Coordinates of C-alpha atoms in Angstrom, one line a residue:
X1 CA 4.2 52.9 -26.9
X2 CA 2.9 54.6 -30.1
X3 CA 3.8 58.4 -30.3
X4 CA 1.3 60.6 -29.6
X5 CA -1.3 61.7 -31.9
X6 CA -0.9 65.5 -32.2
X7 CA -3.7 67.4 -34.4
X8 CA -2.1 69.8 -36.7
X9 CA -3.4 73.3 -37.3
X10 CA -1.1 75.3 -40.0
X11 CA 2.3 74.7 -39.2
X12 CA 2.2 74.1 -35.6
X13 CA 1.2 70.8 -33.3
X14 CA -1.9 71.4 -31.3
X15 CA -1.4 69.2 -28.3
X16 CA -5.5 69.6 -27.2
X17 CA -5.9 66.4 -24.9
X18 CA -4.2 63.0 -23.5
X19 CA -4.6 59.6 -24.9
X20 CA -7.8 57.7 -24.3
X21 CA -7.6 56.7 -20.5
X22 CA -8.1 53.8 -21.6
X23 CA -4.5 53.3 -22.3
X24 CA -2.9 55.2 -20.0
X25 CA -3.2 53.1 -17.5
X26 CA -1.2 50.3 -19.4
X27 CA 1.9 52.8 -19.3
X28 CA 4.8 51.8 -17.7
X29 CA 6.5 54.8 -15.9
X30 CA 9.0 56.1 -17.9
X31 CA 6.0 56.2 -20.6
X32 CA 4.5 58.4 -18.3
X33 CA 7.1 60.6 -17.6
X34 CA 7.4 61.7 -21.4
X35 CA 4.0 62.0 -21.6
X36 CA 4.0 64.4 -19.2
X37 CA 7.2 66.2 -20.5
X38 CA 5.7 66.5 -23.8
X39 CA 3.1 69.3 -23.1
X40 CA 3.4 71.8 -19.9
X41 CA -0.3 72.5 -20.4
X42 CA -1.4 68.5 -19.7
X43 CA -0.5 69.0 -15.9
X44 CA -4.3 69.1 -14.6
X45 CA -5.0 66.8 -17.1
X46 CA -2.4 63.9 -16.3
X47 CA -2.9 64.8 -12.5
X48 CA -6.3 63.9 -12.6
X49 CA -5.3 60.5 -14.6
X50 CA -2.9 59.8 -11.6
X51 CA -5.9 59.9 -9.2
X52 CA -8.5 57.9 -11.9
X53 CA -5.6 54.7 -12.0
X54 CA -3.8 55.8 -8.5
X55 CA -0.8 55.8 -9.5
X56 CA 1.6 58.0 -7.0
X57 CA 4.9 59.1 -6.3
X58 CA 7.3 60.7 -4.0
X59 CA 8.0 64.2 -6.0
X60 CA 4.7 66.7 -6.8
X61 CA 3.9 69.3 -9.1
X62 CA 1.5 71.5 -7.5
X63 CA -1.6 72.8 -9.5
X64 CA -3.7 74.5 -6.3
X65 CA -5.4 71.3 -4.6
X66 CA -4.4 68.7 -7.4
X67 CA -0.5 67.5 -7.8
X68 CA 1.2 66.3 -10.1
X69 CA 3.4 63.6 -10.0
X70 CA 6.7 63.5 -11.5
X71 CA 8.1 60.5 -10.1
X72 CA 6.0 57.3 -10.5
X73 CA 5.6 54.0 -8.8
X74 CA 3.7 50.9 -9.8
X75 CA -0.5 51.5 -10.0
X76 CA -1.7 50.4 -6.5
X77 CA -4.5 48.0 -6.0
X78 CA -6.3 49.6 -3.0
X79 CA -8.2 52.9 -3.0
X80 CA -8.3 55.2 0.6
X81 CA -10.7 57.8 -0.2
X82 CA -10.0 61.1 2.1
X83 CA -11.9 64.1 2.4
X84 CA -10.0 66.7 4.6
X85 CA -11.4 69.7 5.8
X86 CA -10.2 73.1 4.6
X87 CA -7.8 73.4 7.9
X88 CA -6.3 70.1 7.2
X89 CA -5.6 70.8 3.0
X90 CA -4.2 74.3 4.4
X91 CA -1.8 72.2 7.2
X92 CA -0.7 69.6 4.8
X93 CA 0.0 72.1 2.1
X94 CA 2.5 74.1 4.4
X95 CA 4.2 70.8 5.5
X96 CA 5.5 70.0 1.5
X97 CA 5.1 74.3 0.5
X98 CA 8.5 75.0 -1.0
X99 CA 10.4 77.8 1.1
X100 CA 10.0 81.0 -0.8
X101 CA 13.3 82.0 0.1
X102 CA 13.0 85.5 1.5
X103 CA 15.7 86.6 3.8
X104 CA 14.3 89.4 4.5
X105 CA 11.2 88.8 4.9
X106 CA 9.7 91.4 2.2
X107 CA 7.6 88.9 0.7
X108 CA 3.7 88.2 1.3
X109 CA 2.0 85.7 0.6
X110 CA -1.7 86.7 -0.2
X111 CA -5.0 84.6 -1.1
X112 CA -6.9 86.2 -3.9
X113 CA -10.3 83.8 -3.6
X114 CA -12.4 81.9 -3.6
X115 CA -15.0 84.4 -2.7
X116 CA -14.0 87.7 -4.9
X117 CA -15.9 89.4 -7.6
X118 CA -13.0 89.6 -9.8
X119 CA -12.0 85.9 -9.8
X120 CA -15.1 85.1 -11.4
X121 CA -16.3 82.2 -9.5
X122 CA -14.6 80.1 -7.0
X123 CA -11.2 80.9 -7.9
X124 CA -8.5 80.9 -5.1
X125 CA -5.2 82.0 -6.5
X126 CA -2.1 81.6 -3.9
X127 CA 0.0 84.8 -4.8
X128 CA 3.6 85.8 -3.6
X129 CA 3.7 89.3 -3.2
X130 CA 6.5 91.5 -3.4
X131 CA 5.5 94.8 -2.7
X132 CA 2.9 95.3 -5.7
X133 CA 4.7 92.6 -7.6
X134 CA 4.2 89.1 -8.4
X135 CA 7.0 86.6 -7.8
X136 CA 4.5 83.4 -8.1
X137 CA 1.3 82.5 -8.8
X138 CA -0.7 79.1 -7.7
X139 CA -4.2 78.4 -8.9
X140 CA -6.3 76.3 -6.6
X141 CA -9.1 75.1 -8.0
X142 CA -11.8 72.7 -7.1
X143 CA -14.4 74.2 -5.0
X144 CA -17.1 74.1 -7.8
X145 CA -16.1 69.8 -8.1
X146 CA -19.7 67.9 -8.8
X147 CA -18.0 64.5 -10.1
X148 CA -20.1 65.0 -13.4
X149 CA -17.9 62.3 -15.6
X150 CA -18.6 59.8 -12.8
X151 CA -22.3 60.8 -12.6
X152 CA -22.4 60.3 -16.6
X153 CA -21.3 56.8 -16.4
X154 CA -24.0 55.9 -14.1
X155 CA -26.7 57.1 -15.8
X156 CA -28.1 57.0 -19.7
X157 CA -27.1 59.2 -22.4
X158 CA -30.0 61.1 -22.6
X159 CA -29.6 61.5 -18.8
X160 CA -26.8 63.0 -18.7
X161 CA -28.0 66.1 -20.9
X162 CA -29.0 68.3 -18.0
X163 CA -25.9 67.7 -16.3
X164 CA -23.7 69.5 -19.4
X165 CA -25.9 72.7 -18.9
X166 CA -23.7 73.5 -15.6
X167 CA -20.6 73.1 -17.5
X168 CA -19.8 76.2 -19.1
X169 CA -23.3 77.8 -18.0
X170 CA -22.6 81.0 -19.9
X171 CA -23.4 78.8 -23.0
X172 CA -25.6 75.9 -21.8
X173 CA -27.2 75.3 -25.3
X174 CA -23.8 75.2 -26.9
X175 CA -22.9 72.1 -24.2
X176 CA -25.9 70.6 -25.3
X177 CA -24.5 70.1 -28.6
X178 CA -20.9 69.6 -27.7
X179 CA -22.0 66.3 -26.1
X180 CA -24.7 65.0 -28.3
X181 CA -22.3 65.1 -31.4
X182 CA -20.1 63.3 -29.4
X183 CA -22.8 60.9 -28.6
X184 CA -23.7 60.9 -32.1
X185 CA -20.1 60.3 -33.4
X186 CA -20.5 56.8 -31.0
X187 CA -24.1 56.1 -32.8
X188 CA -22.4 56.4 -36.1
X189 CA -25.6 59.5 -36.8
X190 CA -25.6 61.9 -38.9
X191 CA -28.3 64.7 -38.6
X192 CA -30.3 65.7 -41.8
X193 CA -29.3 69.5 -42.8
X194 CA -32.4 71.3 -40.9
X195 CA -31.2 69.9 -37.7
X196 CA -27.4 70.3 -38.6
X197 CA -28.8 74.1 -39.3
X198 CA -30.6 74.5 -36.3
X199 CA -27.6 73.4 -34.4
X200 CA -25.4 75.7 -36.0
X201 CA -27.6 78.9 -34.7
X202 CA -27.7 77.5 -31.2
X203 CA -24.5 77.5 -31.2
X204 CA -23.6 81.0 -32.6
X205 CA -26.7 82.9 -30.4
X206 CA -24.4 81.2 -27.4
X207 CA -21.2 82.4 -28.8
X208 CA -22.6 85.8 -29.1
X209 CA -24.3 85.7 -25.4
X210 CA -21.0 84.2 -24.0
X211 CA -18.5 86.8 -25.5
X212 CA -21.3 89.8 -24.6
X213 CA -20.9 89.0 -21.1
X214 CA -16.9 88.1 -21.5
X215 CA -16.3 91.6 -23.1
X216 CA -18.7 93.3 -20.6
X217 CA -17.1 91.6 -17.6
X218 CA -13.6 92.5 -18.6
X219 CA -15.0 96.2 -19.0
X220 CA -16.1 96.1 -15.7
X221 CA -12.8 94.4 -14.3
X222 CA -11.2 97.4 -15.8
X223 CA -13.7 100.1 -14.7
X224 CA -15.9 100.2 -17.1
X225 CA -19.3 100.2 -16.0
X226 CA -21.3 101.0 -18.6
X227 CA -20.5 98.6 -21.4
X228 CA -21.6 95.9 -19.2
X229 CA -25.0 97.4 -19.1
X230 CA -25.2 97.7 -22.9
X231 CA -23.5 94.1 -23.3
X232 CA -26.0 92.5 -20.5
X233 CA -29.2 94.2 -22.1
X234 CA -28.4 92.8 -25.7
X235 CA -27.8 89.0 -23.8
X236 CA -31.5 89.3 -22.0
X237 CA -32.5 89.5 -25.6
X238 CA -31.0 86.3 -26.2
X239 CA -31.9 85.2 -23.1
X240 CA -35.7 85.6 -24.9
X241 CA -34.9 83.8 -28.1
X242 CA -33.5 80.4 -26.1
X243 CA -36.9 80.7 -23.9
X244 CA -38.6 80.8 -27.0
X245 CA -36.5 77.9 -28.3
X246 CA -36.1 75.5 -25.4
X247 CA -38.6 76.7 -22.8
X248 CA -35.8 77.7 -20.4
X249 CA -33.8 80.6 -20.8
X250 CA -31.0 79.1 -18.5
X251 CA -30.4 75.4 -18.2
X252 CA -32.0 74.7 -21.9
X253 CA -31.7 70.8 -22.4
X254 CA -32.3 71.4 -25.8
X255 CA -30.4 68.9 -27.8
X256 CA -30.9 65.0 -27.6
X257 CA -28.8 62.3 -28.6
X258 CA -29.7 62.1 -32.3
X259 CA -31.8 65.6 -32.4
X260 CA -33.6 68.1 -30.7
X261 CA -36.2 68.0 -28.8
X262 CA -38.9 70.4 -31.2
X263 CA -38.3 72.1 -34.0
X264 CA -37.8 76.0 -34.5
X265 CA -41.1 77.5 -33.4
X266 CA -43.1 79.9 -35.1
X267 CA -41.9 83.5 -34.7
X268 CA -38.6 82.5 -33.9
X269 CA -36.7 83.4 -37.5
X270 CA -38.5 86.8 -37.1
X271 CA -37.5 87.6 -33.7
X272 CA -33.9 86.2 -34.2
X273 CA -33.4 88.4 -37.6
X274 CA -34.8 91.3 -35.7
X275 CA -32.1 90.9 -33.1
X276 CA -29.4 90.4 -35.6
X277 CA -30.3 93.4 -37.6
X278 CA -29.9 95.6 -34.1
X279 CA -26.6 93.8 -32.6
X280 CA -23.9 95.5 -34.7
X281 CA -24.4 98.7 -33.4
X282 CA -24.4 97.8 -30.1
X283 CA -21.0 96.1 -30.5
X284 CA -19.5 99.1 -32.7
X285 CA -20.8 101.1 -29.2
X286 CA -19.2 99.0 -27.4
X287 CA -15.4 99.0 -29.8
X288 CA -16.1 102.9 -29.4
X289 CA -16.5 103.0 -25.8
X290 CA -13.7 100.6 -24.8
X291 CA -10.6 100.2 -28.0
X292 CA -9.7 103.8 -27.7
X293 CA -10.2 104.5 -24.1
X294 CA -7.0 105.4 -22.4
X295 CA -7.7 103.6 -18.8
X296 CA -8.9 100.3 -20.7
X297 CA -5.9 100.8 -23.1
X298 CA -3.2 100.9 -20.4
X299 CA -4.5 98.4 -18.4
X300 CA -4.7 95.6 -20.8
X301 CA -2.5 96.2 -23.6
X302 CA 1.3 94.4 -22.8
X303 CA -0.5 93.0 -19.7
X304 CA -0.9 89.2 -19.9
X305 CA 1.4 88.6 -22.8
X306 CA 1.3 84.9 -23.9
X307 CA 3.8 83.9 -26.9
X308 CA 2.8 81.6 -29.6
X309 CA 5.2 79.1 -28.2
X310 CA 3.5 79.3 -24.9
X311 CA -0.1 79.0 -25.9
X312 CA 0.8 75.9 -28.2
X313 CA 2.6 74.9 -25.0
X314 CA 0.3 74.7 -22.4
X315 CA -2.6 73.7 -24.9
X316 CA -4.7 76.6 -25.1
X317 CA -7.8 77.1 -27.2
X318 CA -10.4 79.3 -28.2
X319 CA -10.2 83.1 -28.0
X320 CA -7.0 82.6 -25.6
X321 CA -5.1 80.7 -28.2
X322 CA -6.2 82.8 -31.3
X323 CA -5.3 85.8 -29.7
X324 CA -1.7 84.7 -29.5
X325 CA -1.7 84.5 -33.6
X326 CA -2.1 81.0 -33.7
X327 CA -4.9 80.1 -36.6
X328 CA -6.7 77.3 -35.6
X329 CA -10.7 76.9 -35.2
X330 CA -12.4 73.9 -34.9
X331 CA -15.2 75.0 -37.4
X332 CA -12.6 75.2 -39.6
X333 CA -10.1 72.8 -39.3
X334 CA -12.2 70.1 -38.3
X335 CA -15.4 70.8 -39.6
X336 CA -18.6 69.9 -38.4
X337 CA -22.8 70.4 -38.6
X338 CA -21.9 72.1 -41.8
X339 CA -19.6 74.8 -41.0
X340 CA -17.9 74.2 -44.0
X341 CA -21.0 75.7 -46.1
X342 CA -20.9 79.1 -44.4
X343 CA -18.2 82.2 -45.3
X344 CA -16.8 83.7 -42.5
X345 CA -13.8 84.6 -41.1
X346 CA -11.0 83.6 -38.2
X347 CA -9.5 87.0 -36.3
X348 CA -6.4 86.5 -34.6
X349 CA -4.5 88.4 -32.5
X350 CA -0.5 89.8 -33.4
X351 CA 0.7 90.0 -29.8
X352 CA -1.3 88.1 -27.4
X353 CA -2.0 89.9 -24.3
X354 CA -5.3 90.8 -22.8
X355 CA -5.9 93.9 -25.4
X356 CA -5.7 91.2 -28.4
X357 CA -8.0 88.6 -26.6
X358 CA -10.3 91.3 -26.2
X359 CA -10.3 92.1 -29.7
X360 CA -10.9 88.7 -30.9
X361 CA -13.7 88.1 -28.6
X362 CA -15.4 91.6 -30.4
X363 CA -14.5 90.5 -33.7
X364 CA -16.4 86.6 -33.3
X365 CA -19.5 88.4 -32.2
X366 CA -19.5 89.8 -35.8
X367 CA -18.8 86.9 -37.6
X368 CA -21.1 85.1 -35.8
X369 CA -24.1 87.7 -36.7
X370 CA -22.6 86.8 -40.6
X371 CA -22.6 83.0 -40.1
X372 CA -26.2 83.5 -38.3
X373 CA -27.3 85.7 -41.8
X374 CA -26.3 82.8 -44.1
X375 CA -27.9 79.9 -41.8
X376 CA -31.0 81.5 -42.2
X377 CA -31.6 82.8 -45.8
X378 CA -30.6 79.1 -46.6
X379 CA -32.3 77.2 -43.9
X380 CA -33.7 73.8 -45.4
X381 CA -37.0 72.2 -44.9
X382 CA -37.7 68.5 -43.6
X383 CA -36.8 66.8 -40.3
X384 CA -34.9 67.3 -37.8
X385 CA -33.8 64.5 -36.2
X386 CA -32.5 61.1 -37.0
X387 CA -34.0 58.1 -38.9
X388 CA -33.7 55.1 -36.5
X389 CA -36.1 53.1 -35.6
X390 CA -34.6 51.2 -32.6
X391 CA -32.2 53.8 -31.1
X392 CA -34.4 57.1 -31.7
X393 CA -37.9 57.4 -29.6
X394 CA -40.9 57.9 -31.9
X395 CA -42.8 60.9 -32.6
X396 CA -45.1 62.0 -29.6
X397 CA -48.4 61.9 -31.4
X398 CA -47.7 58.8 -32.3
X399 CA -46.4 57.7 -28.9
X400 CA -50.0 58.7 -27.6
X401 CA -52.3 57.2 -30.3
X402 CA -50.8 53.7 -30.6
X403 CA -49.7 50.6 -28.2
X404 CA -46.2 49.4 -30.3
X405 CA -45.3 53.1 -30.4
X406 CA -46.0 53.6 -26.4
X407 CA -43.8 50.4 -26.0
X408 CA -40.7 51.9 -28.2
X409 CA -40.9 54.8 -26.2
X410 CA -41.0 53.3 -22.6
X411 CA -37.9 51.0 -23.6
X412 CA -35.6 53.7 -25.2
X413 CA -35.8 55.9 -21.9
X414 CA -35.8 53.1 -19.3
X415 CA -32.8 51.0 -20.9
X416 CA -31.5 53.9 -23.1
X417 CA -29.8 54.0 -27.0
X418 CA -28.3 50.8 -27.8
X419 CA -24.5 52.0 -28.4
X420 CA -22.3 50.3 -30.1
X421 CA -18.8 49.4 -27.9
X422 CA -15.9 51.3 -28.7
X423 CA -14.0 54.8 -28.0
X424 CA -14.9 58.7 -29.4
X425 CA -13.3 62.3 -28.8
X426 CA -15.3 64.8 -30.3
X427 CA -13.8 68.5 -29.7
X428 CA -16.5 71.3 -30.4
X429 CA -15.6 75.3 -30.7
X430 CA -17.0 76.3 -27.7
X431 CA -16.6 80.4 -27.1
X432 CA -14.2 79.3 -24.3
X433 CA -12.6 77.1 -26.7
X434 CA -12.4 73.4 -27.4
X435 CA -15.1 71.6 -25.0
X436 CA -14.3 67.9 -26.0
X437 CA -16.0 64.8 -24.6
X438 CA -14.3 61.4 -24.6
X439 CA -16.4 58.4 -24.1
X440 CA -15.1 54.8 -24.0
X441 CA -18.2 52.6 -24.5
X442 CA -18.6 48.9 -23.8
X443 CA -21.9 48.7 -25.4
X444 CA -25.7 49.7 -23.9
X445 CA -27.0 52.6 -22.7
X446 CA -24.7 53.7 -20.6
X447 CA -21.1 54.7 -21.2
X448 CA -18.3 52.9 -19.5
X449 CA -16.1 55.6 -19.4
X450 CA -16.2 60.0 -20.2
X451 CA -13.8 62.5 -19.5
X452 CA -14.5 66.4 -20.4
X453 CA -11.9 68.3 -22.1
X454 CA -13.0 71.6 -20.6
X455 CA -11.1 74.7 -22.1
X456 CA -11.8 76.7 -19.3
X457 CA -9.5 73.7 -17.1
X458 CA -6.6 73.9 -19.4
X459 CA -6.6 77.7 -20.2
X460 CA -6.1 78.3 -16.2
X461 CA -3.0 76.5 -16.6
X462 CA -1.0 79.5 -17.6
X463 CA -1.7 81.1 -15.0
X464 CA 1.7 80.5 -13.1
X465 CA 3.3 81.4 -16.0
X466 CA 1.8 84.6 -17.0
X467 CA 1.2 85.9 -13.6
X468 CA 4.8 87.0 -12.2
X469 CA 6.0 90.3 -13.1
X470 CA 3.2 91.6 -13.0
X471 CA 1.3 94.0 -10.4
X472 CA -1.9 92.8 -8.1
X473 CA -3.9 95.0 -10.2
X474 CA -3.2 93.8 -13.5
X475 CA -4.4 90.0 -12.0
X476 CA -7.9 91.6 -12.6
X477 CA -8.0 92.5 -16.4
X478 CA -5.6 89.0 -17.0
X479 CA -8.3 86.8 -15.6
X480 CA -11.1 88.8 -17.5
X481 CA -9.1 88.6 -20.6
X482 CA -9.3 84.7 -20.4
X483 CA -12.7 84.6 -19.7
X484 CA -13.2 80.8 -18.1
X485 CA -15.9 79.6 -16.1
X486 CA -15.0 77.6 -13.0
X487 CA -18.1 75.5 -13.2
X488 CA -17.0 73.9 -16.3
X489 CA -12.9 74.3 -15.2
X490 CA -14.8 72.1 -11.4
X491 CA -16.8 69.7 -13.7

């Protein structure tokens, strides 16, 4: 087996995803073993391999309702589908629980989830308590599961659009994107520099949205009320600007597979420059009301420490992984729709706990109004999406006017693009960090395989790590300093 393919960032390995699945399930065990050894993070992601190929064995790993295996046996050839109920998953887990070795009997164990404002969505973490302390942590996710990769390989590419909306639905129109390049990347398109532009602001209006409502959540976690009412105000405001843009201020669909679906429209540059003109002072409000405040201070600074070795470790990305000091953005590394034209800057944290995430999160909302600045005093003319007559459907006026255009139209959406076979990864800087789509294609409309790298998935992953030692209250401000979304972590 070839070694793995590691993508560096400075002077460290950046372990963000498995091999194509493709290959995987070629692997003879003791393949499988290293791969597994070679990144603590790539737990959830190898277990849900194991269940894609069944392959199974006798000793688990538990990662909340997903295991995984550390002693392997040939890939089986039938498939029993179960579905217990919630008794049942609660009986069976007991039967193989590991004792938690308490004599005494001082230890609790305590469910924290599903259904708890500070877990931010369906979150069930399993805690052992002892006293106010932590002894172990076990995140159990799941209960937000919609099957989307298997719903995207029944359906056509342009299909599938809506569906990356409910990923990380904090930033819907920043999905959008994340997938079409990918999509693109498959086509072997390139988007001329007005729709490369246009791209770039949706993205940074849903960086900005995301981290508004990431910082005033955390605030709120902590007892801060009132910067999530400044933070929420400024995102309706956005919330405005994407109606404008998409029609929906929500689930936008914005983006298609070689394009968008209508250009900028008129008022838009006005409204958006209006906007960015007023959003620094609300986030220097926000720095004043929260960075020197002596209950947010204690309660998030040395609280959720992760090392640089760690977040290398378990594959973090994003805000999580930059606050830990490591320098590595997508925009920058690996750069994409032009990022590479725009100045602006990286922050990164010097100790990485929940105080240092926090401050990276404020400090991307500003470079983000300075990338948004330079996007628009030098936003090009021309179109907007792709030149392909085959792939790419017609222009609507035209569709409506004449027959051969009408029949173009009808066959691209019934039978879909006309993709070439073959394997992609594309990894997009996502606020939550690197949202990467892998499609294995065997030609047509409709992709044979796709697996979602979502950052919010992996970044739970430290969770067991970073959780003992510390108090039940400090579970609050650790959670809201990692800011996931469990409907993208689900899929």
């Amino acid at each position: 087996m070839a070694p793995l393919t590691c993508r560096k960032a400075s002077s460290v390995i950046l372990v963000s995803s498995l091999p194509p699945l493709s290959r995987i399930c070629s692997l003879n065990p003791p393949h499988i073993r290293r791969l597994c050894e070679g990144t603590r993070g790539a737990s959830g992601e190898v277990c849900e391999t194991f269940h894609k190929f069944h392959l199974r064995g006798p000793a688990t790993q538990n990662y909340g309702s997903l295991a995984v295996t550390t002693a392997f046996a040939m890939a089986v050839t039938t498939t029993e589908l179960e579905l217990p109920d919630t008794l049942a998953r609660t009986q069976t887990g007991l039967q193989h629980a590991e004792p938690i070795g308490d004599i005494l009997g001082e230890k609790l164990v305590l469910n924290m989830g599903p259904s708890h404002p500070a877990t931010h969505g369906v979150l069930r973490l399993i805690l052992e308590m002892d006293g106010e302390m932590i002894t172990k942590a076990t995140p159990d996710i799941g209960y937000l599961h919609r099957g989307d990769e298997k719903i995207a390989e029944n359906m056509h590419y342009n299909q599938f659009i809506p569906y990356t909306d409910r990923l990380d639905y904090l930033a819907p129109i920043a999905n959008n994107v994340a997938y079409a390049l990918a999509v693109e990347k498959l086509m072997g398109w390139t988007l001329p520099p007005r729709g490369q532009a246009i791209r770039v602001i949706c993205c940074e209006i849903a960086r900005i949205s995301s981290h508004l409502l990431g910082v005033g959540c955390l605030g709120m976690d902590c007892g801060a009320m009132t910067v999530f009412l400044y933070t929420f105000t400024e995102r309706e405001k956005i919330y405005n600007l994407v109606e404008l843009l998409s029609g929906a201020r929500f689930t936008t669909s914005y983006t298609r597979v070689g394009g968008q679906t209508r250009d900028l429209p008129d008022g838009f540059i006005d409204l958006l420059k209006k906007f960015l003109a007023e959003l620094p002072a609300v986030i220097d409000e926000t720095d004043n009301l929260l960075s020197r405040n002596r209950i947010f201070v204690d309660r998030t600074k040395d609280v959720g420490t992760i090392s640089k070795e760690d977040a290398i470790g378990y594959a973090l990305s994003g805000p999580n992984l930059r606050g830990s000091g490591i320098d590595h953005d997508l925009r920058k590394k690996h750069p994409y729709l032009g990022y590479e034209q725009y100045d602006f800057d990286v922050p990164i944290g010097s100790v990485g706990d929940s105080y240092d995430r926090y401050f990276v999160r404020m400090e991307e909302m500003r470079q983000s109004v300075r990338i948004l600045h330079q996007v628009l005093d030098t936003l090009p003319g021309g179109p907007i999406n792709v030149t392909d007559a085959k792939n790419f459907p017609p222009p609507k006026t035209t569709v409506l006017t004449k027959m051969e255009e009408l029949i173009h139209h009808f066959i691209i959406h019934t039978e879909g693009v006309d993709a070439p076979a073959g394997e992609v990864y594309f990894g997009h800087e996502n606020p939550k960090g690197e949202l990467g789509f892998y499609i294995n294609s065997k030609g047509g409309g409709t992709p044979h395989r796709l697996k979602i790298r979502s950052p919010s998935f992996v970044n739970l992953s430290i969770l067991p790590k970073i959780l003992p030692g510390h108090m039940m209250s400090d579970v609050v401000a650790i959670l809201g300093s990692l800011d996931f979304v469990m409907g993208e972590c689900d899929r």
